[in-house]
Amino acid sequence: MTMMKHLLGAAGALALTAGVASAEPALIYDLGGKFDKSFNEAAYNGAERWAKETGGSYKEIEMQNEAQREQALRRLAEAGSNPIVTTGFGMSDPIATVSKDFPDTKFVTIDGWVDPAEHPNVLTIGFAEHEGSYLVGMMAALASKTGTVSFVGGMDIPLIRNFACGYAQGAVAANPDIKFISNMTGTTPAAWNDPVKGSELAKAQKSQGSDVIFAAAGGTGLGVLQAAADEGILSIGVDSNQNHLHPGSVLTSMLKRVDVAVYNSMIQGAELDTTMQALNLASDGVGYAMDENNAELVTAEMQAAVDAAAEKIKSGELVVHDYRTDDTCPAATF
């Protein structure tokens, strides 16, 4: 499905007309496509779980460019959708604008930020991606045979640097002598959907000695995982469990429970509690994936070390630095 099934301008495609009687929820995917095997697809899975469990239906929009953000929000709000769930930081400003015009509609921004004091009908949901990234960084360093691990990010923004910083901290904790390499794909939203560039970056990092690459880059990351498999090195997936994409090659995946955030928002409906949420390790908002596809790659000793660190993070004994607090990283330079 492309954005509004190719017909955002034709409201009839999904009955986006004023006067809709029922308050169906809606979901707007970030750029990169609904089936990106990562962030957007996790959101889709959460919506599908809601639909299957409740028997309800929801509207969905896949955007093709930045200009469609505010237009999509307005069309859904005018149609009576409630709540309107959005993914990605790029929806923050459009929601801040549109939500004022629809005070009775609840909006959700996942990975964005909208001031709750000024916009009481907007729920901001964030994740402690640095905590989950710390765990996979430890696993990467423990699995590395070359002593070099690396990171490929999508758009160069503080959020993605936070992934990289957490990953580097975990790698250094597991091996103080580890070498860390990082590259961002670009500085525009196109960086989320460029698997060819992802593949090129992965191969370049391998040439520098990396044998474990963590990709936090949306659809671009698919190119990283493919290249790692082709080159005989390990990769780490992100957001959704991507272990199955290349069994025996994906060391693990850093899970970000976007699916849970979407499901919980839809299940509350128009009565959505808009108190800001920060989903971390302690709340199972982030974590790492183990299944039959990576079981042979992760030894019991590796998993025990990672799980011990996870417990320390949950208890507060171990604090992983959040890049976004001061734009610095104690374990890497960007």
CSV table of C-alpha atoms in Angstrom, one decimal:
chain,number,residue,atom,x,y,z
A,1,MET,CA,0.0,0.0,0.0
A,2,THR,CA,1.4,3.4,-0.9
A,3,MET,CA,0.3,6.6,0.9
A,4,MET,CA,-3.4,6.4,1.4
A,5,LYS,CA,-3.5,3.5,-1.1
A,6,HIS,CA,-2.1,5.9,-3.8
A,7,LEU,CA,-5.0,8.3,-3.2
A,8,LEU,CA,-4.4,10.7,-0.4
A,9,GLY,CA,-6.0,13.3,-2.6
A,10,ALA,CA,-9.0,11.2,-3.2
A,11,ALA,CA,-10.7,11.0,0.2
A,12,GLY,CA,-13.0,8.3,-1.0
A,13,ALA,CA,-10.2,5.7,-1.0
A,14,LEU,CA,-10.5,5.2,2.8
A,15,ALA,CA,-13.7,7.1,3.3
A,16,LEU,CA,-11.8,10.1,4.7
A,17,THR,CA,-14.8,12.4,4.6
A,18,ALA,CA,-16.3,14.6,7.2
A,19,GLY,CA,-19.2,13.2,9.1
A,20,VAL,CA,-17.8,9.7,9.7
A,21,ALA,CA,-19.9,8.4,12.6
A,22,SER,CA,-17.5,6.0,14.3
A,23,ALA,CA,-14.2,7.2,15.9
A,24,GLU,CA,-11.8,4.7,14.3
A,25,PRO,CA,-8.2,5.0,15.2
A,26,ALA,CA,-5.6,5.9,12.6
A,27,LEU,CA,-1.9,5.3,12.0
A,28,ILE,CA,0.5,7.4,9.9
A,29,TYR,CA,3.7,5.6,9.1
A,30,ASP,CA,7.0,7.5,8.8
A,31,LEU,CA,8.9,7.7,5.5
A,32,GLY,CA,10.5,4.4,4.6
A,33,GLY,CA,7.4,2.3,4.0
A,34,LYS,CA,5.0,0.3,6.1
A,35,PHE,CA,6.8,-3.0,5.4
A,36,ASP,CA,10.4,-1.8,6.2
A,37,LYS,CA,10.9,-4.8,8.5
A,38,SER,CA,11.8,-2.4,11.2
A,39,PHE,CA,10.2,0.7,12.9
A,40,ASN,CA,7.2,1.2,10.6
A,41,GLU,CA,6.4,-2.5,10.4
A,42,ALA,CA,6.5,-2.8,14.2
A,43,ALA,CA,3.8,0.0,14.3
A,44,TYR,CA,1.8,-1.9,11.8
A,45,ASN,CA,2.0,-5.1,13.8
A,46,GLY,CA,0.7,-3.3,16.9
A,47,ALA,CA,-2.3,-1.9,14.9
A,48,GLU,CA,-3.0,-5.3,13.4
A,49,ARG,CA,-3.0,-6.9,16.9
A,50,TRP,CA,-5.5,-4.3,18.0
A,51,ALA,CA,-7.7,-5.0,15.0
A,52,LYS,CA,-7.6,-8.7,15.4
A,53,GLU,CA,-8.4,-8.6,19.2
A,54,THR,CA,-11.1,-6.1,19.0
A,55,GLY,CA,-12.6,-6.7,15.6
A,56,GLY,CA,-12.2,-3.0,14.8
A,57,SER,CA,-10.8,-1.3,11.8
A,58,TYR,CA,-8.3,1.6,11.5
A,59,LYS,CA,-7.2,4.0,8.8
A,60,GLU,CA,-3.6,4.1,7.7
A,61,ILE,CA,-1.4,6.4,5.6
A,62,GLU,CA,2.0,5.8,4.1
A,63,MET,CA,3.6,9.1,3.2
A,64,GLN,CA,5.8,9.7,0.2
A,65,ASN,CA,7.3,13.0,1.2
A,66,GLU,CA,7.6,15.6,3.9
A,67,ALA,CA,4.9,17.8,2.5
A,68,GLN,CA,2.2,15.3,3.2
A,69,ARG,CA,2.6,15.2,7.0
A,70,GLU,CA,0.2,18.0,7.9
A,71,GLN,CA,-2.2,17.2,5.1
A,72,ALA,CA,-2.5,13.6,6.3
A,73,LEU,CA,-3.1,14.7,9.9
A,74,ARG,CA,-5.8,17.1,8.9
A,75,ARG,CA,-7.6,14.7,6.6
A,76,LEU,CA,-7.7,12.0,9.4
A,77,ALA,CA,-8.8,14.5,12.0
A,78,GLU,CA,-11.5,15.9,9.8
A,79,ALA,CA,-12.7,12.3,9.2
A,80,GLY,CA,-13.2,11.8,12.9
A,81,SER,CA,-10.3,9.4,13.5
A,82,ASN,CA,-9.4,9.2,17.2
A,83,PRO,CA,-6.8,8.6,18.3
A,84,ILE,CA,-4.4,9.4,15.4
A,85,VAL,CA,-1.1,7.6,16.0
A,86,THR,CA,2.1,8.8,14.2
A,87,THR,CA,5.6,7.4,14.0
A,88,GLY,CA,8.8,9.4,13.8
A,89,PHE,CA,10.2,12.7,15.0
A,90,GLY,CA,9.2,14.4,11.8
A,91,MET,CA,5.5,14.4,12.9
A,92,SER,CA,6.2,16.6,16.0
A,93,ASP,CA,5.8,20.0,14.4
A,94,PRO,CA,2.8,19.1,12.2
A,95,ILE,CA,1.0,17.6,15.3
A,96,ALA,CA,1.8,20.7,17.3
A,97,THR,CA,0.0,22.7,14.6
A,98,VAL,CA,-2.9,20.5,13.8
A,99,SER,CA,-3.8,19.4,17.3
A,100,LYS,CA,-4.7,22.9,18.3
A,101,ASP,CA,-7.4,22.9,15.6
A,102,PHE,CA,-8.9,19.6,16.8
A,103,PRO,CA,-8.9,19.8,20.7
A,104,ASP,CA,-11.3,16.9,21.0
A,105,THR,CA,-9.0,14.6,19.0
A,106,LYS,CA,-6.2,12.6,20.6
A,107,PHE,CA,-2.9,12.5,18.8
A,108,VAL,CA,0.2,10.3,19.5
A,109,THR,CA,3.7,11.0,18.5
A,110,ILE,CA,6.1,8.0,18.8
A,111,ASP,CA,9.7,9.1,18.9
A,112,GLY,CA,8.7,12.7,18.6
A,113,TRP,CA,8.2,15.5,21.1
A,114,VAL,CA,5.2,17.8,21.6
A,115,ASP,CA,5.0,19.9,24.8
A,116,PRO,CA,2.2,18.4,26.9
A,117,ALA,CA,1.6,21.7,28.7
A,118,GLU,CA,0.7,23.5,25.4
A,119,HIS,CA,-0.9,20.4,23.8
A,120,PRO,CA,-2.9,18.4,26.4
A,121,ASN,CA,-4.5,16.3,23.7
A,122,VAL,CA,-1.1,14.9,22.5
A,123,LEU,CA,0.6,11.9,23.9
A,124,THR,CA,4.4,11.7,23.5
A,125,ILE,CA,5.9,8.3,23.6
A,126,GLY,CA,9.7,7.9,23.7
A,127,PHE,CA,12.1,5.0,24.2
A,128,ALA,CA,15.4,4.5,26.0
A,129,GLU,CA,17.0,3.2,22.9
A,130,HIS,CA,20.5,3.8,24.4
A,131,GLU,CA,19.7,1.1,27.0
A,132,GLY,CA,18.8,-1.5,24.5
A,133,SER,CA,21.7,-0.5,22.3
A,134,TYR,CA,24.1,-0.9,25.2
A,135,LEU,CA,23.1,-4.6,25.5
A,136,VAL,CA,23.6,-5.3,21.8
A,137,GLY,CA,26.9,-3.4,21.9
A,138,MET,CA,28.1,-5.7,24.6
A,139,MET,CA,27.0,-8.7,22.6
A,140,ALA,CA,28.8,-7.3,19.5
A,141,ALA,CA,32.1,-6.9,21.3
A,142,LEU,CA,31.8,-10.4,22.8
A,143,ALA,CA,31.1,-11.9,19.4
A,144,SER,CA,33.7,-9.9,17.5
A,145,LYS,CA,36.8,-11.8,16.3
A,146,THR,CA,38.6,-8.8,14.9
A,147,GLY,CA,38.2,-6.4,17.8
A,148,THR,CA,36.3,-3.9,15.7
A,149,VAL,CA,32.6,-3.3,15.6
A,150,SER,CA,30.6,-0.7,13.8
A,151,PHE,CA,27.3,1.2,13.4
A,152,VAL,CA,25.3,2.4,10.4
A,153,GLY,CA,22.7,5.1,11.2
A,154,GLY,CA,20.0,6.5,9.0
A,155,MET,CA,19.4,10.2,9.1
A,156,ASP,CA,22.0,12.0,11.3
A,157,ILE,CA,19.9,13.2,14.2
A,158,PRO,CA,20.3,13.1,18.0
A,159,LEU,CA,17.9,10.1,18.2
A,160,ILE,CA,20.1,8.0,16.0
A,161,ARG,CA,23.3,9.2,17.6
A,162,ASN,CA,21.7,7.9,20.9
A,163,PHE,CA,21.5,4.4,19.4
A,164,ALA,CA,25.1,4.7,18.3
A,165,CYS,CA,26.3,6.0,21.7
A,166,GLY,CA,24.5,3.3,23.7
A,167,TYR,CA,26.0,0.7,21.4
A,168,ALA,CA,29.5,2.1,21.7
A,169,GLN,CA,29.2,2.2,25.5
A,170,GLY,CA,28.1,-1.4,25.7
A,171,ALA,CA,30.9,-2.5,23.4
A,172,VAL,CA,33.6,-0.7,25.4
A,173,ALA,CA,32.1,-2.2,28.6
A,174,ALA,CA,32.6,-5.7,27.2
A,175,ASN,CA,36.0,-5.0,25.7
A,176,PRO,CA,37.8,-1.8,26.7
A,177,ASP,CA,40.2,-2.2,23.7
A,178,ILE,CA,37.4,-2.5,21.1
A,179,LYS,CA,37.6,-0.3,18.0
A,180,PHE,CA,34.3,1.5,17.1
A,181,ILE,CA,33.4,2.8,13.6
A,182,SER,CA,30.2,4.7,12.8
A,183,ASN,CA,28.7,6.2,9.7
A,184,MET,CA,25.4,8.0,9.1
A,185,THR,CA,23.6,7.5,5.8
A,186,GLY,CA,22.5,11.1,5.2
A,187,THR,CA,21.0,14.3,6.6
A,188,THR,CA,17.6,14.2,4.9
A,189,PRO,CA,14.6,11.8,5.4
A,190,ALA,CA,15.8,9.9,2.2
A,191,ALA,CA,18.4,8.4,4.5
A,192,TRP,CA,15.8,6.0,5.9
A,193,ASN,CA,15.2,4.3,2.6
A,194,ASP,CA,18.5,3.7,0.8
A,195,PRO,CA,19.5,0.1,1.1
A,196,VAL,CA,22.1,0.5,-1.6
A,197,LYS,CA,23.9,3.1,0.4
A,198,GLY,CA,23.5,0.9,3.5
A,199,SER,CA,25.2,-2.0,1.7
A,200,GLU,CA,28.0,0.3,0.5
A,201,LEU,CA,28.6,1.6,4.1
A,202,ALA,CA,28.6,-2.0,5.5
A,203,LYS,CA,31.2,-3.1,3.0
A,204,ALA,CA,33.4,-0.1,3.7
A,205,GLN,CA,33.2,-0.8,7.4
A,206,LYS,CA,34.2,-4.4,6.8
A,207,SER,CA,37.2,-3.2,4.9
A,208,GLN,CA,38.2,-1.3,8.0
A,209,GLY,CA,38.0,-4.5,10.1
A,210,SER,CA,34.5,-4.5,11.4
A,211,ASP,CA,32.9,-8.0,11.7
A,212,VAL,CA,29.7,-6.9,13.6
A,213,ILE,CA,27.6,-4.1,12.3
A,214,PHE,CA,24.6,-2.6,14.0
A,215,ALA,CA,22.1,-0.8,11.7
A,216,ALA,CA,19.6,1.7,13.0
A,217,ALA,CA,18.5,3.1,9.6
A,218,GLY,CA,15.0,1.9,8.7
A,219,GLY,CA,14.8,0.5,5.2
A,220,THR,CA,18.4,1.4,4.7
A,221,GLY,CA,19.3,-1.1,7.3
A,222,LEU,CA,18.1,-3.9,5.1
A,223,GLY,CA,21.0,-3.2,2.8
A,224,VAL,CA,23.4,-3.4,5.7
A,225,LEU,CA,22.0,-6.8,6.9
A,226,GLN,CA,22.2,-8.2,3.3
A,227,ALA,CA,25.7,-7.0,2.8
A,228,ALA,CA,26.9,-8.4,6.1
A,229,ALA,CA,25.4,-11.8,5.2
A,230,ASP,CA,27.0,-11.6,1.7
A,231,GLU,CA,30.4,-10.7,3.2
A,232,GLY,CA,30.4,-13.4,5.9
A,233,ILE,CA,30.2,-11.1,8.9
A,234,LEU,CA,27.5,-10.5,11.5
A,235,SER,CA,24.9,-7.8,11.7
A,236,ILE,CA,22.5,-6.5,14.3
A,237,GLY,CA,18.9,-5.6,13.5
A,238,VAL,CA,16.8,-2.9,15.0
A,239,ASP,CA,13.3,-2.0,16.2
A,240,SER,CA,11.6,-5.3,15.1
A,241,ASN,CA,13.1,-8.8,15.4
A,242,GLN,CA,15.1,-9.0,12.2
A,243,ASN,CA,17.0,-12.2,13.1
A,244,HIS,CA,14.9,-14.2,10.6
A,245,LEU,CA,16.0,-12.1,7.6
A,246,HIS,CA,19.4,-13.7,7.5
A,247,PRO,CA,19.4,-16.7,9.9
A,248,GLY,CA,22.9,-17.4,11.2
A,249,SER,CA,24.1,-13.9,10.2
A,250,VAL,CA,22.1,-11.6,12.3
A,251,LEU,CA,23.6,-11.7,15.8
A,252,THR,CA,20.6,-10.2,17.5
A,253,SER,CA,18.1,-7.4,17.1
A,254,MET,CA,17.7,-4.4,19.3
A,255,LEU,CA,14.0,-4.4,20.1
A,256,LYS,CA,12.0,-1.2,20.4
A,257,ARG,CA,8.4,-2.1,21.3
A,258,VAL,CA,6.7,0.3,18.9
A,259,ASP,CA,4.1,-2.3,18.4
A,260,VAL,CA,3.2,-2.2,22.1
A,261,ALA,CA,3.0,1.6,22.0
A,262,VAL,CA,0.6,1.6,19.0
A,263,TYR,CA,-1.5,-1.2,20.5
A,264,ASN,CA,-1.8,0.5,23.9
A,265,SER,CA,-2.8,3.8,22.3
A,266,MET,CA,-5.5,2.2,20.1
A,267,ILE,CA,-6.9,0.1,22.8
A,268,GLN,CA,-7.6,3.3,24.9
A,269,GLY,CA,-9.3,4.9,22.0
A,270,ALA,CA,-10.7,8.4,22.4
A,271,GLU,CA,-10.2,8.1,26.2
A,272,LEU,CA,-6.4,7.9,25.7
A,273,ASP,CA,-4.3,9.1,28.6
A,274,THR,CA,-1.9,11.7,27.2
A,275,THR,CA,0.6,11.6,30.1
A,276,MET,CA,4.0,11.4,28.5
A,277,GLN,CA,5.5,7.9,28.4
A,278,ALA,CA,9.2,6.9,28.4
A,279,LEU,CA,9.6,3.2,27.7
A,280,ASN,CA,12.9,1.7,28.9
A,281,LEU,CA,14.4,-1.7,29.8
A,282,ALA,CA,12.6,-1.7,33.2
A,283,SER,CA,9.2,-1.4,31.4
A,284,ASP,CA,10.2,-3.9,28.7
A,285,GLY,CA,10.1,-1.0,26.2
A,286,VAL,CA,13.4,-2.0,24.7
A,287,GLY,CA,15.5,-5.2,24.7
A,288,TYR,CA,17.2,-7.7,22.5
A,289,ALA,CA,16.0,-10.7,20.5
A,290,MET,CA,16.8,-14.3,20.9
A,291,ASP,CA,15.2,-17.1,18.8
A,292,GLU,CA,16.1,-20.1,16.7
A,293,ASN,CA,17.7,-17.9,14.1
A,294,ASN,CA,20.5,-16.7,16.3
A,295,ALA,CA,20.7,-19.3,19.0
A,296,GLU,CA,24.0,-20.7,17.7
A,297,LEU,CA,25.6,-17.3,17.5
A,298,VAL,CA,25.1,-16.3,21.1
A,299,THR,CA,26.8,-18.5,23.8
A,300,ALA,CA,25.4,-19.0,27.2
A,301,GLU,CA,28.3,-16.9,28.6
A,302,MET,CA,27.5,-14.0,26.3
A,303,GLN,CA,23.9,-14.0,27.1
A,304,ALA,CA,24.6,-14.2,30.9
A,305,ALA,CA,26.9,-11.2,30.7
A,306,VAL,CA,24.3,-9.2,28.7
A,307,ASP,CA,21.5,-10.2,31.0
A,308,ALA,CA,23.5,-9.2,34.1
A,309,ALA,CA,24.1,-5.8,32.6
A,310,ALA,CA,20.4,-5.5,31.8
A,311,GLU,CA,19.5,-6.1,35.5
A,312,LYS,CA,21.9,-3.5,36.6
A,313,ILE,CA,20.4,-1.0,34.2
A,314,LYS,CA,16.8,-1.8,35.3
A,315,SER,CA,17.8,-1.4,39.0
A,316,GLY,CA,19.6,1.9,38.4
A,317,GLU,CA,23.0,0.5,39.4
A,318,LEU,CA,24.2,1.1,35.8
A,319,VAL,CA,23.3,4.3,34.0
A,320,VAL,CA,23.8,4.4,30.3
A,321,HIS,CA,24.5,7.9,29.1
A,322,ASP,CA,21.8,9.4,26.9
A,323,TYR,CA,23.4,11.3,24.0
A,324,ARG,CA,20.4,13.6,23.8
A,325,THR,CA,20.9,15.1,27.3
A,326,ASP,CA,24.1,17.0,26.3
A,327,ASP,CA,25.0,16.0,22.7
A,328,THR,CA,28.1,14.1,23.9
A,329,CYS,CA,29.0,10.4,24.1
A,330,PRO,CA,31.6,9.1,26.5
A,331,ALA,CA,32.5,6.1,24.3
A,332,ALA,CA,32.5,7.6,20.8
A,333,THR,CA,32.9,10.7,18.7
A,334,PHE,CA,30.5,11.7,16.0
